[in-house]
Coordinates of C-alpha atoms and ligand atoms in Angstrom, one line a residue:
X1 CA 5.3 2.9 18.4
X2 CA 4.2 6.8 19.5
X3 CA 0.5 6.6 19.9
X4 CA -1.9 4.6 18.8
X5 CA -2.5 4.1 14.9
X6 CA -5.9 5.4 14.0
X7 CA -8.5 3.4 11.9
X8 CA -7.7 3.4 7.8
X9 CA -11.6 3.3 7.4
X10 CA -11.9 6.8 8.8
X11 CA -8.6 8.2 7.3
X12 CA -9.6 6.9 4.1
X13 CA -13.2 7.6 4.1
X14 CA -12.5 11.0 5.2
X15 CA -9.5 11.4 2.2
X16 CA -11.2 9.5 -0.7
X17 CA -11.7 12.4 -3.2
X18 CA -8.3 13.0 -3.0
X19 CA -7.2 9.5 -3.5
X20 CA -9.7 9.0 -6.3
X21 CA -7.8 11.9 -8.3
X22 CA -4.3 11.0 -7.2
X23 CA -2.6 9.9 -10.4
X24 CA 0.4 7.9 -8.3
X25 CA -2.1 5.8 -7.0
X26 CA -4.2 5.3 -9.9
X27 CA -1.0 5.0 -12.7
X28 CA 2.1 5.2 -10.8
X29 CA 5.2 3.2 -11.1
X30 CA 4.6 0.2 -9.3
X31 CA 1.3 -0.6 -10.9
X32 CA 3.2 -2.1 -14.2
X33 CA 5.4 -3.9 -12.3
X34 CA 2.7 -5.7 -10.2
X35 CA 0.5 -6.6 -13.3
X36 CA 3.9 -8.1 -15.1
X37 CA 4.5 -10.0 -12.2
X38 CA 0.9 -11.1 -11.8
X39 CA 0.6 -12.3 -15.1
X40 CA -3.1 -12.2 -15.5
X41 CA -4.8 -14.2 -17.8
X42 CA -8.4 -15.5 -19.1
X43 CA -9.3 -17.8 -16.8
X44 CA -8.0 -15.9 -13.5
X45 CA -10.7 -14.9 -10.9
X46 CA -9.1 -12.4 -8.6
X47 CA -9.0 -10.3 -5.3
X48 CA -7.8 -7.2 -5.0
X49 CA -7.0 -6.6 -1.2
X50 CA -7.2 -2.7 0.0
X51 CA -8.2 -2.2 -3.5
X52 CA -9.0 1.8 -2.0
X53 CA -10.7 3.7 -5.4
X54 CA -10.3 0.5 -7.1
X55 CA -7.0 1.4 -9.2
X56 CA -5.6 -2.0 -9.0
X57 CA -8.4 -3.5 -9.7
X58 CA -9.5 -1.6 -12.9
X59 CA -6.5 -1.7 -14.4
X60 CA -6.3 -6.0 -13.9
X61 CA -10.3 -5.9 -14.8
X62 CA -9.7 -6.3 -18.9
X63 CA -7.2 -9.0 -18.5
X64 CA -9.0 -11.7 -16.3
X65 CA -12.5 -13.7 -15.7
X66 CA -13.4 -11.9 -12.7
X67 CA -11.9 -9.2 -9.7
X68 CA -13.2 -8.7 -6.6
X69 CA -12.1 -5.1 -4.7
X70 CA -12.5 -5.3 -1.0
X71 CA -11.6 -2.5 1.3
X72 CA -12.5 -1.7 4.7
X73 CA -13.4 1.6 3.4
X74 CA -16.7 2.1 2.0
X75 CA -16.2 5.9 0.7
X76 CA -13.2 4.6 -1.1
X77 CA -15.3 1.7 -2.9
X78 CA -18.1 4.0 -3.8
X79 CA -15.3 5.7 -5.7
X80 CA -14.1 2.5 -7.2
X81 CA -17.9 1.4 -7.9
X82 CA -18.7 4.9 -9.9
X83 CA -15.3 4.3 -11.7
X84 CA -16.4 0.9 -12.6
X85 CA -19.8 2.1 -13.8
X86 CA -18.3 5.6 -15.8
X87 CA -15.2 3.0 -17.6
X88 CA -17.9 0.4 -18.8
X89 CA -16.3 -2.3 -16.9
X90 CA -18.6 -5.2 -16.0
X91 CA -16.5 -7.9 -14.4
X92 CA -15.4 -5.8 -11.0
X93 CA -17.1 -6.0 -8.2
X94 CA -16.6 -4.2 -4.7
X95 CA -17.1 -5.3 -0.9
X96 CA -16.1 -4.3 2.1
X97 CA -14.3 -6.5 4.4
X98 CA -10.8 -7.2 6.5
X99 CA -7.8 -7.9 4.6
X100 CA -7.4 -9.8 7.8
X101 CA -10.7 -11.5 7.7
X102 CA -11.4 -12.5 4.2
X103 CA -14.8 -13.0 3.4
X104 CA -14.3 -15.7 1.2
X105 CA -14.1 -19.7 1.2
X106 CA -11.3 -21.1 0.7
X107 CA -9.3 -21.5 -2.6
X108 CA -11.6 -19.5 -4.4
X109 CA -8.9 -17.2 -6.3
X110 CA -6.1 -17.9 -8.9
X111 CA -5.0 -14.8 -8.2
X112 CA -4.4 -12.1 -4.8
X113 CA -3.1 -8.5 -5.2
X114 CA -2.9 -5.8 -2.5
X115 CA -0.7 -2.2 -3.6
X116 CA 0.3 0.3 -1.2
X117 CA -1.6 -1.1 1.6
X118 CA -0.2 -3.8 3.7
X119 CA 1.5 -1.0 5.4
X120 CA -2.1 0.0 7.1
X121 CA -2.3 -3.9 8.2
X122 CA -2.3 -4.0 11.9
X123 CA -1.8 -8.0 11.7
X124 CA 0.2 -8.7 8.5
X125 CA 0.6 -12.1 8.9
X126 CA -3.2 -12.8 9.5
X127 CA -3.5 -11.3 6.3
X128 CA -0.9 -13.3 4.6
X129 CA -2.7 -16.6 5.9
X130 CA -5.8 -15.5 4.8
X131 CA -4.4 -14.5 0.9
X132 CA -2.9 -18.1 1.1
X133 CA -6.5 -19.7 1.7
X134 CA -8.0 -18.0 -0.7
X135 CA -5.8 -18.9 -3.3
X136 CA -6.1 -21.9 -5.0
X137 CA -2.9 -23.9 -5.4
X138 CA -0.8 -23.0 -8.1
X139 CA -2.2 -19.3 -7.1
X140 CA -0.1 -16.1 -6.6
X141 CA -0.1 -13.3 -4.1
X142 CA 1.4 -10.1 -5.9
X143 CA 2.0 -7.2 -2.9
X144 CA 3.1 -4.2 -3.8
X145 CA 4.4 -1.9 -0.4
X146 CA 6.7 0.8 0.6
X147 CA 9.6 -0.8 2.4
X148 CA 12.1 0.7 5.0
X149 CA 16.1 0.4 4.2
X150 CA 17.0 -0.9 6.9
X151 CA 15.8 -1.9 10.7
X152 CA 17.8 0.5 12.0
X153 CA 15.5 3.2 10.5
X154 CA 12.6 1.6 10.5
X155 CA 11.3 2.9 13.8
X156 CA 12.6 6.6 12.4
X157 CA 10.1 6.2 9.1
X158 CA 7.3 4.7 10.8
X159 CA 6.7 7.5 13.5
X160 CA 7.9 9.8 10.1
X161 CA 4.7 8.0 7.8
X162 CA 2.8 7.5 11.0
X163 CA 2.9 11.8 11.6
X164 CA 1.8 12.3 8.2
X165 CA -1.3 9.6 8.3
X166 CA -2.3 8.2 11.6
X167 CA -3.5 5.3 10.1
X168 CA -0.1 3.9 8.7
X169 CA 1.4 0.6 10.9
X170 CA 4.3 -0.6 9.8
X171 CA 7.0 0.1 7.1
X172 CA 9.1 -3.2 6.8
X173 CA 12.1 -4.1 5.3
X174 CA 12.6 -6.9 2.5
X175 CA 14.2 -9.4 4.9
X176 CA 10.8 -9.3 7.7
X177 CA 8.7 -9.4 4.0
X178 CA 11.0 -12.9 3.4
X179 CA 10.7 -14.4 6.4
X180 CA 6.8 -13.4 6.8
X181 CA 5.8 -14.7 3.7
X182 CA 7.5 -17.7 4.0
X183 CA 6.2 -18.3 7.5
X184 CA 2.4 -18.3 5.6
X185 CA 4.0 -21.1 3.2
X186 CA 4.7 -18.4 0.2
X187 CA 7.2 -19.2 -2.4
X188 CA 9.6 -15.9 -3.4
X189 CA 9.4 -16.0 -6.9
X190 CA 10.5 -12.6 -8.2
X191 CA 10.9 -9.0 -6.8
X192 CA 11.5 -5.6 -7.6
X193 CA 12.1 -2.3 -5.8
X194 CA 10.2 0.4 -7.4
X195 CA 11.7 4.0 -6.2
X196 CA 9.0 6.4 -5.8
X197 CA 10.1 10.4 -4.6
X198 CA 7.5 12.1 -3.5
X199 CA 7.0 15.8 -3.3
X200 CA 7.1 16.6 0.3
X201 CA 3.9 19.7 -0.4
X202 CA 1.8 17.4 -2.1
X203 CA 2.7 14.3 -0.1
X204 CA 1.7 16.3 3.0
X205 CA -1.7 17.9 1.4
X206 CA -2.6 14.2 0.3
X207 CA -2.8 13.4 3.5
X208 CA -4.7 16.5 4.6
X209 CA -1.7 17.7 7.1
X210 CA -2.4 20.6 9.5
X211 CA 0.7 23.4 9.2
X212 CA 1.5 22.0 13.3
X213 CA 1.9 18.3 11.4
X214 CA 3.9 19.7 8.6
X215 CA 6.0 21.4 11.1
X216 CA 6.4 18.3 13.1
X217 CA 7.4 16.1 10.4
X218 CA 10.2 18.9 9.8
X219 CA 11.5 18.8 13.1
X220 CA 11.4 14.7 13.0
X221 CA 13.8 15.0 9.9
X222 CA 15.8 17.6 11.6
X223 CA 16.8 14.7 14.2
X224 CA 18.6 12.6 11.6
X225 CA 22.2 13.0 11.1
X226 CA 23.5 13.8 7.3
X227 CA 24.0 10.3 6.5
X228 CA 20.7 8.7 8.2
X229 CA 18.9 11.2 6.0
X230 CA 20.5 10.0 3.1
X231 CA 19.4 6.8 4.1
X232 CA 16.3 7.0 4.7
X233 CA 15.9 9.0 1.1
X234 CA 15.3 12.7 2.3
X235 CA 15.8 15.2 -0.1
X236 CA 16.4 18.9 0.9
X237 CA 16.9 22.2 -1.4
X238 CA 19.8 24.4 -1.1
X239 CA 18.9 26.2 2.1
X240 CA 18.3 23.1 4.3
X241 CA 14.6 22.9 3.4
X242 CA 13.1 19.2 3.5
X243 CA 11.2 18.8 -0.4
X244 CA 11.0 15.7 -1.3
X245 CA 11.8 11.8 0.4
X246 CA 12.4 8.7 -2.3
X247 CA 10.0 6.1 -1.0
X248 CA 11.4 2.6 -2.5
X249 CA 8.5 0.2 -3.1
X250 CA 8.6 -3.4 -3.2
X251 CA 6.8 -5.0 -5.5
X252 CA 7.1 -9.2 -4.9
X253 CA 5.2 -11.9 -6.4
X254 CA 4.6 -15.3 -4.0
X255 CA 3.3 -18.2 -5.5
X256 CA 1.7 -20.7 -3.3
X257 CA 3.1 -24.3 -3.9
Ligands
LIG301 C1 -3.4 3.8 -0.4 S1 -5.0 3.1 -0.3 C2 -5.1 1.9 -1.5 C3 -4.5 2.0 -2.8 C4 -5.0 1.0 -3.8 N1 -4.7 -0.4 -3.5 C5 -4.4 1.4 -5.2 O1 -3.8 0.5 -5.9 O2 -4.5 2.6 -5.5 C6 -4.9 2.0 1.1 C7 -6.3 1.4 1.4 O3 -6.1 0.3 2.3 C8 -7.3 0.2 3.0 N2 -7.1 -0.6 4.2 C9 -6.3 -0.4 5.2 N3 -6.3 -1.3 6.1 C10 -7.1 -2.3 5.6 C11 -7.6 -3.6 6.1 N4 -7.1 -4.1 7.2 N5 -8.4 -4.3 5.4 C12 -8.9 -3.8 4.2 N6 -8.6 -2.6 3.7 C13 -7.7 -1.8 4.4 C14 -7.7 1.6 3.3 O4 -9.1 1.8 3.6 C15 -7.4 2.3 1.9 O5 -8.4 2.3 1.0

């Protein structure tokens, strides 16, 4: 790793307008897929971990008992909270915490989610403990996370994310997501790879990139071969120009026995 990864709670607390108006993150693709794998229902009290401007959350809210969103992020939540208030929505609440340090007791959720976050996590696998506590047995963790395509590239797209947002850690692939999860005592139940491409302008004024970033995330594609770009989903326009990367998403639901 280049540098140190800076804190999410200041990159998202200085980015949450944007994130509250970004419509991938409040409707994009994987957000379906994640709440037909979670299957929510009546009786389910859940978490939502990272839960940012509460997307997740809000959109699981009129299926279930109860969701909590906990982020480490206060700006993001107060975006989540107004949401909450504005959509009439009475059974979500919001704290701040550590998706690595849950501040919960243990088995108090049927049900965990976390979307386009884990990838922040410094310690993943504390985090995966900590979902499995709090669920109660019989409970599933749903993660939804952008994934690398292979190891070989994985050290290419994390310094590539990692450029663009200082606070991104780690962009795995499916087989370290396997053998993680079932370290924590997860069951694989069912997966999908959501493909999401991403306009390279907006993806780089999301994150609030200065023109020197933009430029060095240029010259970090530049230093893939043809097929490595292909790989690791670049997409350039006729004269060379880098315009868009495909960004494939897992989305995996893990039931704990
Ligand atoms: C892309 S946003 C969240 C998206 C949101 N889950 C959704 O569905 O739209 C990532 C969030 O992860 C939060 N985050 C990063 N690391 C975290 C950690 N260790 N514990 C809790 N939240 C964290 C950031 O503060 C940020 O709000």
């Amino acid at each position: 790793m280049t540098g140190e990864p800076r804190s999410s709670a200041a990159q998202f607390n200085a980015r949450a307008d944007h994130y509250a108006t970004s419509e991938i993150h409040r409707a994009g693709p994987s957000l379906p897929v994640l709440l037909a794998l979670a299957a929510p229902g009546p009786g389910d009290e859940a978490l939502d971990v990272a839960t940012g401007t509460g997307n997740t959350a809000l959109a699981l809210a009129p299926q279930l008992a109860h969701v909590t969103g906990l982020d480490l992020a206060e700006g993001m939540l107060a975006h989540a909270q107004a949401r909450a208030e504005r959509e009439g929505v009475a059974n979500a609440r919001f704290v701040v915490g550590s998706a690595e340090a849950l501040p919960f007791g243990d088995g108090v959720f049927t049900l965990v989610t976390s979307r386009h976050a884990p990838h922040h996590f410094w310690h993943v696998e504390r985090f995966l403990s900590e979902a499995f506590r709090v669920l109660t047995p019989g409970g599933r963790l749903v993660l939804a996370d952008q994934i690398s395509g292979s190891a070989v590239l994985q050290p290419w797209t994390d310094e590539y994310q990692r450029l663009r947002d200082p606070s991104h850690f780690a962009q795995r692939t499916v087989e370290a997501w396997q053998a993680l999860t079932a370290a924590a005592g997860f069951r694989w139940t069912a997966a999908e790879v959501v493909p999401y491409r991403l306009d390279f302008g907006w993806w780089t004024r999301q994150a609030g990139c200065t023109p020197q970033t933009v430029q060095a995330l240029r010259a970090h594609a530049a230093r893939l071969s043809p097929a490595e770009a292909r790989q690791a989903g670049l997409h350039f326009d006729q004269g060379g120009d880098l315009v868009a990367h495909t960004e494939p998403m897992l989305v995996v639901r893990l039931d704990k026995p």
